[in-house]
Amino acid sequence: MLHVLFQMATSQKLTEHYLTCIICSGVFSNPCTLVCNHTFCRKCIVNYTKTRPEAISAKSLLCPFCSKMTKVSAPERPVEEWADDVKPIFLIQGLLDSFGPGSKDTTCCSYCKEEGETTPASVWCYVCDDALCGRCVRIHNRIPSTRHHDVTYLSGEVKVKRRRMVMCKEHKDESVKLLCKDCGKAVCHTCCTIYHRQCASVVSLESEMQAMKAALTRATGNLSQRKEKIHKKIETKKSKLEEETFRFKEMESHINSETVKAIEQIKLKERRLLDELKEMSDKYIGQMKADIKSGEMSVQMYQQQTELIDQALQSECDMDVYEMHQGCEAGDVEAVGDADLMERRRIARVTFRQDTDKLSKALDDLELGEIEVLYESVLDLKATPVLQDTTDVRVAGDTRTAWPTGVTVLVVGGTDTVVVTDIYNSSLKSFYTSNNQPGHSKLLLDGGPFDITKLTHDQVAVTVDTKQIVTVKVKPDLELLTTITTSKLYLGITSLTPSTLAAGSRSPPCVDILDMTGNVLRSISPLHKGNNILQYPDFLSTTRTGNILVSDWGTKCVVCLNPEGDVVFNYRPTGDTALGDPGGITSTSTGDILVTDHSLHRVIHLTESGQFVQNLLTSKDFIQSPRGLCIDERGWLRVCLLKGVIQTFSCK
């Protein structure tokens, strides 16, 4: 009882507050919502508009609440029809369908109620939009025009939602029940008779409902996949945002540190220059003071000698005069005091000479560092590939020739890091450049790693030929995170969502959808003419739409599967374009597909739908026995070669 009261109260409140027209104060009748999101009865808004000359001249419906104009789609029609094409918003229509006059009472028979009786209803007719008692339903079933109506038996307190009847715009008293597949239009019976007599495929809408709902269900699945993929990208971007924000702060700190170092070097030079100036100035000033002192002593000595000569001249002894004369003739008098002034390396002058141009050039040439910006790029497959770099995968400690089979590129802390599997040396390797110095890292595994896929901006997953899948963190040095033991030996691998992987098995030949613990969620073994399309699905990749690309060395084909296991296309050409030994596979941001052909020494370019375009790289481009390949954020193509190197090509 409380539940019924609650429903009644809810319906009443919704009707009073949200389903009432402010013009007529009644529940919406044939409502329409204007551009300002205010809703009125069609008849009410038309009548109100007819009273406002400015709205008539503007060929618009005028909102009485906010005075905003809503342009009509067909102003040449009578004013009474201006609101016919203006629909109510989904929320208002949904509330009306659920709680408005259209959601009729199912407890009593509608027809008996009109006669003043309250006979309990037992059946609801969706076409008539009425509740029927047992007697009336028997009559309903005997009438030819109503005996096939869609009905349901009522039990307990059932509230049946009214089916919204869509009426024909031209024949307003007829509902739209037919679909012309030739014209792609939903029509009424009269429209069908008048306009679609020559059409070959006219069916009832009801007969197409199952197919339409199935198509919408598939569309929902595709949208969910896309949503999951976008969600994965968003989470990756968020993680990268945190990392980049921290990295920018580190760079800012580094720039400040380098500036402080440069200032300290300048201050050191300043101190050395000032110290040298003080040393020389002290020496020069000391020298000048010594000269003054020496001069003053010489003056005193000359004064004394003058007095001695005067005394000799005044002496009555001839011998005194003679001795003084002999001293003057010998030069003793002039030489007295001059010896001190003949010191070597005397400073003549101290000056500060500054080469302004040289100083300015030195400051201009002073480099604290350089900001390098890497822009996201798209691989231009119409351009001629140009070899940019060759990386030797063999490193110190390898006991065998390196054989790279899978490759991917991650940007870790602003550093491009190439991560590659080396099956012969049972190791995963990373190659990068830090502070203008090349570096590498090597992670030994329990078996030979084959294929690799990127999980996040700094994590990868790798298949190992010991029935293992390992996850590894790239810093850019490598750190083992987890080891997943699987029930099958997987070679090819690709990431579908943050929580699922696709992996290819040879025995049995299939592509399995796995969770991150190795559990098989779905196993895909597509057939063609009764035979399994897959034999050696050794390389996998995920398209931009979430489908799985499979490069199968056994059946010499490229297969595109959706996650449900349906075949989107199967590329198995003959003649000049026939595949020799298909290997690594990847797709671009534009949907194009690239596949290596091991035995024919080439990289093939296919369209998103699996059509051959061109041989992008061949032996003429020094491609020999290619295996894995990938495209990095620069738009550069990296290709693994049997001779133990990774070649990097740009197409711009």
XYZ file of C-alpha atoms in Angstrom:
652
model
C 0.000 0.000 0.000
C 2.817 2.376 0.876
C 4.460 1.607 -2.484
C 1.255 2.557 -4.318
C 0.918 5.763 -2.262
C 4.548 6.647 -3.021
C 3.977 6.135 -6.748
C 0.851 8.266 -6.613
C 2.656 11.034 -4.664
C 5.616 10.947 -7.041
C 3.370 11.139 -10.070
C 1.412 14.029 -8.546
C 4.551 16.026 -7.680
C 6.101 15.477 -11.096
C 2.858 16.520 -12.773
C 2.480 19.646 -10.630
C 6.098 20.853 -10.806
C 7.523 19.587 -14.095
C 4.685 18.592 -16.424
C 2.481 21.686 -16.173
C 2.236 24.332 -18.874
C 2.599 27.835 -17.389
C 0.262 29.257 -20.042
C -2.782 27.049 -19.464
C -1.776 25.719 -16.009
C -2.667 22.219 -17.184
C -0.615 19.095 -17.813
C 1.313 19.298 -21.086
C -0.757 18.382 -24.115
C 1.359 17.599 -27.178
C 4.347 19.468 -25.678
C 7.208 21.218 -27.482
C 10.513 22.494 -26.056
C 11.942 25.782 -27.365
C 15.654 26.598 -27.799
C 15.660 28.142 -24.325
C 14.652 24.693 -22.949
C 11.253 25.949 -21.742
C 8.362 23.604 -22.577
C 4.727 24.440 -23.404
C 1.688 22.868 -25.028
C 1.932 23.297 -28.813
C -1.467 24.944 -28.977
C -0.643 27.297 -26.089
C 2.677 28.503 -27.530
C 1.146 29.020 -30.989
C -1.773 31.021 -29.564
C 0.619 33.117 -27.479
C 2.879 33.751 -30.486
C -0.109 34.905 -32.562
C -0.663 37.689 -30.027
C 2.894 39.040 -30.418
C 3.501 40.943 -33.692
C 7.290 40.956 -33.175
C 7.294 37.153 -33.128
C 5.141 36.933 -36.264
C 7.427 39.332 -38.155
C 10.509 37.384 -36.965
C 8.942 34.080 -38.084
C 9.672 32.694 -34.630
C 7.972 31.202 -31.602
C 8.237 33.541 -28.617
C 8.858 32.157 -25.136
C 6.507 33.871 -22.658
C 8.879 33.025 -19.819
C 12.203 34.459 -21.055
C 11.159 36.178 -24.337
C 13.742 34.239 -26.368
C 12.876 33.569 -30.033
C 12.878 30.084 -31.586
C 13.184 30.116 -35.387
C 10.660 27.852 -37.118
C 11.778 25.386 -39.779
C 9.019 26.213 -42.294
C 7.910 29.859 -41.852
C 5.882 29.705 -45.067
C 3.378 27.401 -43.368
C 0.415 28.776 -41.371
C 1.224 30.025 -37.891
C -0.898 27.216 -36.449
C 1.628 24.697 -37.805
C 4.802 26.479 -36.767
C 5.224 24.351 -33.631
C 4.515 21.010 -35.352
C 8.208 20.239 -35.911
C 9.342 21.387 -32.457
C 9.763 18.264 -30.309
C 9.829 18.017 -26.529
C 13.133 17.173 -24.871
C 13.662 13.510 -24.031
C 13.285 14.047 -20.272
C 9.858 15.731 -20.547
C 8.578 13.109 -22.973
C 9.867 10.318 -20.727
C 8.164 11.799 -17.652
C 4.915 12.210 -19.575
C 5.105 8.624 -20.798
C 5.691 7.388 -17.261
C 3.592 9.712 -15.095
C 1.454 11.870 -17.384
C -2.028 11.259 -18.699
C -0.594 8.657 -21.056
C 0.237 6.270 -18.199
C -3.279 5.113 -17.570
C -4.658 3.300 -14.564
C -4.461 -0.466 -15.080
C -6.673 -1.496 -12.169
C -10.053 -0.961 -13.853
C -11.366 -1.697 -17.328
C -11.254 1.497 -19.403
C -14.430 0.680 -21.323
C -16.464 -0.364 -18.283
C -15.278 2.793 -16.512
C -16.828 4.867 -19.292
C -20.123 3.130 -18.476
C -19.799 3.993 -14.820
C -18.632 0.536 -13.741
C -15.402 -0.386 -11.911
C -14.671 -3.829 -13.294
C -11.121 -5.065 -12.496
C -8.845 -5.110 -15.566
C -7.015 -8.291 -16.552
C -5.373 -7.311 -19.871
C -3.588 -4.259 -21.262
C -3.689 -3.486 -25.009
C -0.613 -1.572 -26.151
C -2.251 -0.520 -29.416
C -5.494 0.763 -27.940
C -3.646 2.085 -24.901
C -6.414 0.725 -22.676
C -6.981 -1.729 -19.817
C -9.607 -4.427 -20.452
C -11.602 -6.744 -18.206
C -12.237 -10.373 -19.098
C -15.562 -9.626 -20.811
C -14.243 -6.697 -22.852
C -11.107 -8.565 -23.920
C -13.283 -11.348 -25.365
C -15.090 -8.731 -27.429
C -11.714 -7.150 -28.300
C -10.458 -10.501 -29.601
C -13.548 -11.031 -31.811
C -13.195 -7.732 -33.667
C -11.036 -8.323 -36.815
C -9.269 -4.954 -36.552
C -8.185 -5.501 -32.915
C -7.800 -9.258 -32.526
C -4.079 -9.123 -33.401
C -3.198 -6.199 -31.139
C -0.199 -6.534 -28.839
C -1.612 -7.293 -25.367
C -0.224 -8.391 -22.011
C -1.904 -9.961 -18.988
C -1.868 -7.890 -15.838
C -0.923 -9.326 -12.471
C -0.942 -7.465 -9.151
C -0.096 -3.774 -9.032
C 1.263 -3.282 -12.538
C 1.719 0.144 -14.069
C 2.019 -0.086 -17.856
C 3.924 2.610 -19.655
C 2.254 3.963 -22.704
C 3.834 3.355 -26.073
C 4.523 6.678 -27.693
C 2.588 6.855 -30.949
C 4.456 8.774 -33.652
C 1.979 10.457 -35.941
C 2.586 11.220 -39.611
C 3.432 14.888 -40.196
C 1.329 14.988 -43.360
C -1.532 12.706 -42.338
C -1.885 13.754 -38.753
C -4.523 11.182 -37.815
C -2.349 8.225 -38.856
C 0.524 6.698 -36.939
C 3.838 5.728 -38.538
C 3.913 1.932 -38.742
C 5.703 1.082 -42.005
C 9.302 1.261 -43.189
C 10.307 1.773 -46.812
C 13.766 0.187 -46.991
C 14.324 1.495 -50.517
C 13.896 5.127 -49.431
C 15.006 4.632 -45.822
C 11.867 6.318 -44.449
C 9.301 5.444 -41.792
C 5.822 6.185 -43.158
C 2.116 5.743 -42.506
C -0.232 3.605 -44.619
C -1.453 6.591 -46.646
C 2.085 7.797 -47.427
C 2.956 4.266 -48.482
C -0.023 4.143 -50.861
C 0.669 7.575 -52.348
C 4.462 7.869 -52.443
C 5.913 4.377 -52.169
C 3.798 2.282 -54.558
C 6.810 1.644 -56.790
C 9.130 0.697 -53.912
C 9.992 -2.995 -53.745
C 10.732 -3.314 -50.047
C 8.107 -1.902 -47.694
C 7.779 -3.734 -44.374
C 6.219 -3.080 -41.009
C 8.335 -1.355 -38.403
C 7.450 -4.087 -35.959
C 8.956 -6.767 -38.219
C 12.263 -4.875 -38.264
C 12.456 -4.285 -34.542
C 14.467 -7.411 -33.762
C 17.083 -6.635 -36.414
C 17.230 -2.967 -35.385
C 17.614 -3.846 -31.711
C 20.338 -6.369 -32.586
C 22.142 -3.661 -34.591
C 21.779 -1.213 -31.698
C 23.082 -3.860 -29.305
C 26.137 -4.352 -31.522
C 26.540 -0.587 -31.744
C 26.391 -0.422 -27.950
C 29.124 -3.046 -27.776
C 31.277 -1.094 -30.226
C 30.655 2.115 -28.296
C 31.602 0.353 -25.070
C 34.853 -0.822 -26.654
C 35.603 2.660 -27.907
C 34.699 4.108 -24.515
C 37.037 1.625 -22.837
C 39.791 2.461 -25.286
C 39.321 6.212 -24.761
C 39.177 5.615 -21.002
C 42.495 3.774 -21.282
C 43.966 6.707 -23.186
C 42.615 9.139 -20.596
C 44.176 7.157 -17.749
C 47.442 7.038 -19.687
C 47.244 10.791 -20.276
C 46.517 11.416 -16.579
C 49.503 9.326 -15.581
C 51.633 11.072 -18.161
C 50.315 14.451 -16.959
C 51.569 13.731 -13.436
C 54.884 12.492 -14.769
C 55.342 15.452 -17.114
C 54.363 17.965 -14.411
C 56.990 16.459 -12.099
C 59.503 16.395 -14.971
C 58.854 20.066 -15.806
C 59.550 20.978 -12.175
C 62.769 18.968 -12.347
C 63.777 20.796 -15.530
C 62.979 24.146 -13.917
C 65.133 23.197 -10.927
C 67.909 22.050 -13.255
C 67.813 25.355 -15.184
C 67.962 27.292 -11.907
C 70.884 25.119 -10.781
C 72.781 25.701 -14.030
C 72.118 29.434 -13.746
C 73.486 29.454 -10.191
C 76.564 27.560 -11.428
C 77.084 30.079 -14.225
C 76.697 32.981 -11.786
C 79.165 31.309 -9.391
C 81.679 30.955 -12.241
C 81.264 34.635 -13.125
C 81.608 35.633 -9.459
C 84.735 33.447 -9.207
C 86.239 35.269 -12.185
C 85.191 38.556 -10.585
C 86.939 37.618 -7.316
C 90.118 36.542 -9.153
C 90.150 39.796 -11.125
C 89.601 41.897 -8.001
C 92.284 39.957 -6.120
C 94.757 40.504 -8.953
C 93.844 44.199 -9.088
C 94.379 44.524 -5.353
C 97.710 42.714 -5.533
C 99.011 44.895 -8.383
C 97.604 48.127 -6.969
C 99.130 47.386 -3.558
C 102.454 46.651 -5.210
C 102.338 49.758 -7.398
C 101.302 52.006 -4.522
C 103.995 50.415 -2.320
C 106.537 51.041 -5.080
C 105.518 54.693 -5.347
C 105.662 55.134 -1.568
C 109.146 53.570 -1.549
C 110.217 55.960 -4.322
C 108.971 58.900 -2.330
C 110.753 57.662 0.783
C 113.956 57.059 -1.153
C 113.735 60.519 -2.750
C 113.282 62.142 0.617
C 116.375 60.278 1.931
C 118.363 61.406 -1.124
C 117.340 65.010 -0.494
C 118.588 64.714 3.065
C 121.893 63.207 1.910
C 122.351 65.906 -0.732
C 121.667 68.474 1.934
C 124.318 66.946 4.164
C 126.875 66.873 1.319
C 126.134 70.502 0.456
C 126.774 71.438 4.031
C 130.081 69.469 3.961
C 131.180 71.317 0.807
C 130.277 74.631 2.432
C 132.332 73.664 5.459
C 135.308 72.716 3.170
C 135.076 76.059 1.409
C 135.097 77.854 4.689
C 137.935 75.764 6.032
C 141.398 77.401 6.290
C 142.909 74.026 5.589
C 143.786 73.513 1.982
C 143.714 69.775 2.430
C 139.966 69.815 3.262
C 139.248 71.633 0.011
C 141.403 69.199 -1.945
C 139.731 66.051 -0.583
C 136.222 67.403 -1.222
C 137.260 68.377 -4.733
C 138.660 64.919 -5.361
C 135.334 63.386 -4.215
C 133.282 65.551 -6.571
C 135.629 64.736 -9.497
C 135.176 61.036 -8.822
C 131.307 61.387 -8.953
C 130.743 60.169 -5.440
C 128.526 63.049 -4.634
C 126.057 62.569 -7.547
C 125.894 58.800 -7.061
C 124.852 59.017 -3.481
C 121.191 57.754 -3.095
C 120.587 56.938 -6.857
C 121.218 53.183 -6.554
C 117.850 52.558 -4.794
C 115.947 53.999 -7.755
C 117.339 51.447 -10.260
C 115.192 48.472 -9.106
C 114.189 45.971 -11.851
C 110.581 45.210 -13.133
C 109.181 48.316 -11.764
C 105.453 48.899 -12.427
C 104.894 51.861 -14.653
C 101.043 51.836 -14.634
C 98.076 49.579 -13.736
C 94.942 49.718 -15.942
C 91.744 47.619 -16.415
C 91.372 46.707 -20.049
C 87.954 45.273 -21.039
C 87.131 43.679 -24.399
C 83.437 44.564 -24.528
C 82.832 42.710 -27.770
C 84.478 39.564 -26.459
C 82.489 39.767 -23.224
C 79.229 40.248 -25.137
C 80.048 37.313 -27.406
C 80.915 35.152 -24.421
C 77.582 35.996 -22.809
C 75.775 35.336 -26.067
C 77.552 32.013 -26.423
C 76.782 31.063 -22.837
C 74.388 28.067 -23.036
C 72.552 26.962 -19.913
C 70.794 24.334 -22.007
C 68.199 23.989 -24.745
C 64.447 23.322 -24.700
C 63.655 20.610 -27.204
C 59.997 20.099 -28.173
C 58.866 16.819 -29.712
C 55.623 17.184 -31.623
C 53.289 14.277 -32.217
C 53.553 13.231 -35.812
C 51.663 11.118 -38.300
C 53.505 8.698 -40.553
C 53.074 9.993 -44.111
C 52.889 6.777 -46.073
C 52.835 8.693 -49.360
C 56.328 10.047 -48.712
C 59.547 8.192 -49.478
C 60.952 6.430 -46.374
C 64.346 7.755 -45.272
C 66.707 5.718 -43.077
C 67.463 7.764 -39.950
C 69.287 5.384 -37.646
C 70.459 1.799 -37.160
C 70.637 0.340 -33.641
C 72.793 -2.732 -32.972
C 70.852 -4.929 -30.551
C 73.886 -6.980 -29.476
C 75.304 -5.762 -26.137
C 78.048 -6.786 -23.739
C 77.391 -10.160 -22.137
C 75.477 -11.651 -25.088
C 76.622 -15.181 -25.818
C 74.866 -15.488 -29.183
C 74.015 -13.329 -32.165
C 71.113 -11.041 -31.333
C 67.770 -11.757 -33.010
C 65.184 -9.026 -32.344
C 61.613 -10.191 -32.976
C 59.377 -7.632 -31.262
C 59.848 -3.911 -30.684
C 58.009 -0.941 -29.192
C 58.957 2.609 -28.208
C 58.039 4.397 -24.970
C 58.723 7.993 -23.955
C 59.896 7.825 -20.344
C 60.788 11.078 -18.620
C 61.064 12.756 -22.012
C 63.479 10.083 -23.254
C 62.655 7.958 -26.299
C 63.258 4.378 -25.172
C 63.324 1.504 -27.671
C 62.382 -1.798 -26.003
C 63.137 -4.954 -27.974
C 62.942 -8.721 -27.433
C 66.081 -10.797 -28.137
C 64.948 -14.405 -28.360
C 68.438 -15.885 -28.942
C 69.877 -14.275 -25.790
C 66.715 -14.809 -23.661
C 66.585 -11.144 -22.773
C 64.592 -7.955 -23.051
C 66.646 -4.869 -23.902
C 66.111 -1.107 -23.851
C 68.090 1.500 -25.781
C 67.978 5.237 -25.088
C 69.998 8.474 -25.058
C 70.410 10.399 -21.799
C 72.468 13.601 -21.410
C 73.671 13.141 -24.980
C 75.130 9.755 -24.034
C 73.767 6.457 -25.429
C 72.605 3.957 -22.818
C 71.057 0.508 -22.666
C 69.566 -1.947 -20.204
C 69.277 -5.732 -20.347
C 66.798 -7.929 -18.442
C 67.467 -11.685 -18.490
C 64.349 -13.901 -18.625
C 63.630 -17.586 -17.984
C 63.178 -18.249 -21.714
C 63.223 -16.595 -25.093
C 60.960 -13.515 -25.349
C 59.088 -13.208 -28.637
C 56.518 -10.413 -28.992
C 55.919 -7.241 -26.983
C 53.037 -4.826 -26.428
C 52.758 -1.495 -24.636
C 50.485 -1.565 -21.555
C 50.921 1.980 -20.223
C 53.284 4.868 -20.889
C 56.011 3.064 -18.904
C 55.006 -0.633 -18.854
C 55.120 -3.447 -21.408
C 53.962 -7.064 -21.578
C 56.146 -9.725 -23.229
C 55.459 -13.335 -24.277
C 58.124 -15.885 -23.274
C 58.486 -19.344 -24.838
C 58.238 -21.004 -21.404
C 54.434 -20.472 -21.261
C 54.862 -17.135 -19.544
C 53.810 -13.534 -20.020
C 55.911 -11.031 -18.090
C 55.160 -7.390 -17.348
C 58.111 -5.004 -17.188
C 58.515 -1.403 -16.042
C 60.632 0.861 -18.260
C 62.474 3.615 -16.354
C 64.175 3.587 -19.050
C 66.204 0.781 -17.441
C 64.137 -2.401 -17.205
C 62.546 -3.770 -14.040
C 60.568 -7.040 -13.912
C 57.125 -6.511 -12.345
C 55.123 -9.761 -12.671
C 55.420 -13.206 -14.213
C 52.146 -14.759 -15.422
C 52.119 -18.502 -16.046
C 49.740 -19.438 -18.883
C 48.115 -22.720 -19.935
C 49.332 -22.323 -23.535
C 52.509 -21.205 -25.259
C 51.738 -17.768 -26.664
C 53.870 -15.895 -29.188
C 51.927 -12.898 -30.536
C 50.504 -10.424 -28.004
C 48.634 -7.101 -28.009
C 46.901 -4.976 -25.383
C 43.125 -4.540 -25.863
C 42.076 -2.684 -22.701
C 43.820 -1.833 -19.410
C 42.613 -5.192 -18.067
C 42.671 -7.504 -21.122
C 45.236 -8.882 -23.570
C 44.967 -10.813 -26.831
C 47.573 -13.548 -27.385
C 48.198 -15.955 -30.274
C 48.769 -19.701 -29.769
C 50.004 -22.301 -32.263
C 48.770 -25.342 -30.334
C 45.854 -25.212 -30.601
C 45.862 -22.443 -33.252
C 43.762 -19.631 -31.811
C 43.724 -16.105 -30.437
C 42.801 -15.961 -26.751
C 41.442 -12.981 -24.845
C 43.138 -12.996 -21.427
C 42.804 -11.051 -18.218
C 45.928 -9.772 -16.477
C 46.244 -12.981 -14.448
C 46.385 -15.198 -17.550
C 42.814 -16.524 -17.365
C 41.264 -17.200 -20.798
C 38.120 -15.085 -21.147
C 37.417 -16.092 -24.754
C 39.129 -18.275 -27.351
C 38.812 -17.345 -31.049
C 39.340 -19.915 -33.837
C 37.652 -18.477 -36.935
C 36.771 -20.836 -39.783
C 36.807 -20.390 -43.570
C 35.093 -23.060 -45.644
C 35.281 -25.381 -42.656
C 39.004 -24.836 -42.070
C 40.637 -22.805 -39.318
C 41.941 -19.506 -40.706
C 44.664 -19.481 -38.073
C 47.680 -21.788 -37.891
C 50.657 -19.755 -36.603
C 49.242 -16.432 -35.256
C 52.699 -15.218 -34.279
C 52.173 -11.429 -34.366
C 49.194 -9.355 -33.180
C 48.254 -5.689 -33.071
C 45.242 -3.615 -31.989
C 43.572 -1.209 -34.431
C 42.335 2.244 -33.533
C 38.767 0.828 -33.401
C 39.710 -1.954 -30.975
C 39.848 -4.823 -33.478
C 42.641 -7.429 -33.472
C 45.062 -7.706 -36.401
C 46.624 -11.177 -36.783
C 49.662 -11.910 -38.951
C 49.645 -15.690 -39.541
C 52.850 -17.247 -40.843
C 51.221 -20.674 -41.321
C 48.256 -19.717 -43.515
C 50.111 -16.785 -45.145
C 47.407 -14.259 -44.386
C 46.470 -11.168 -42.392
C 43.189 -11.466 -40.487
C 41.225 -8.737 -38.746
C 38.975 -9.941 -35.895
C 36.668 -8.078 -33.584
C 36.886 -8.958 -29.866
C 33.780 -11.179 -30.227
C 35.641 -13.334 -32.750
C 33.932 -12.226 -35.970
C 36.149 -11.909 -39.057
C 36.256 -8.302 -40.293
C 38.489 -9.178 -43.263
C 40.899 -11.902 -44.341
C 43.775 -10.710 -46.554
C 45.201 -13.714 -48.436
C 46.210 -12.481 -51.897
C 47.709 -14.422 -54.787
C 50.107 -13.443 -57.521
C 52.636 -10.642 -57.102
C 51.105 -9.442 -53.845
C 50.951 -12.913 -52.233
C 52.535 -13.070 -48.788
C 55.702 -15.113 -48.303
C 56.200 -15.233 -44.516
C 54.087 -12.528 -42.848
C 55.637 -11.294 -39.608
C 55.298 -8.185 -37.468
C 52.149 -6.103 -37.843
C 51.041 -2.664 -36.660
C 48.502 0.030 -37.514
C 48.844 3.795 -37.738
C 46.757 6.518 -36.115
C 44.946 6.876 -39.459
C 44.051 3.168 -39.560
C 46.580 2.071 -42.198
C 48.198 -1.342 -41.656
C 51.889 -2.246 -42.022
C 53.076 -5.886 -42.220
C 56.583 -7.299 -42.586
C 57.229 -10.143 -45.042
C 60.222 -12.082 -43.724
C 61.132 -14.174 -46.771
C 60.374 -11.512 -49.410
C 62.313 -8.792 -47.526
C 59.643 -6.111 -47.531
C 57.164 -4.071 -45.474
C 53.652 -4.034 -46.964
C 51.133 -1.206 -46.671
C 47.405 -2.140 -46.479
C 44.330 0.031 -46.051
C 42.227 -0.129 -42.877
C 39.851 -2.503 -44.698
C 42.665 -4.837 -45.781
C 43.349 -3.698 -49.350
C 46.884 -3.735 -50.772
C 48.399 -0.283 -51.336
C 52.147 -0.664 -51.859
C 55.408 -2.237 -50.818
C 56.545 0.532 -48.474
C 60.055 -0.885 -47.908
C 61.968 -3.535 -49.891
C 65.457 -4.976 -50.123
C 66.399 -1.859 -52.090
C 65.935 0.001 -48.804
C 68.344 -2.485 -47.139
C 65.463 -4.424 -45.574
C 66.651 -8.008 -45.027
C 64.477 -10.623 -43.254
C 62.315 -8.185 -41.243
C 60.334 -9.412 -38.214
C 58.696 -7.098 -35.661
C 57.922 -3.440 -36.306
C 56.268 -0.453 -34.614
C 55.546 3.251 -35.087
C 56.681 5.678 -32.370
C 55.247 9.021 -31.280
C 57.482 10.868 -33.742
C 55.818 8.957 -36.567
C 59.049 7.034 -37.150
C 58.932 3.407 -38.253
C 61.172 0.912 -36.395
C 61.845 -2.455 -38.062
C 63.651 -5.482 -36.525
C 66.015 -7.304 -38.905
C 67.391 -10.832 -38.629
C 70.986 -9.566 -38.672
C 70.474 -8.167 -35.176
C 69.691 -4.513 -35.768
C 66.712 -2.159 -35.621
C 66.406 0.270 -38.501
C 64.538 3.550 -38.024
C 62.810 5.226 -40.970
C 61.013 8.552 -41.279
C 58.287 9.202 -43.836
C 57.734 12.967 -43.982
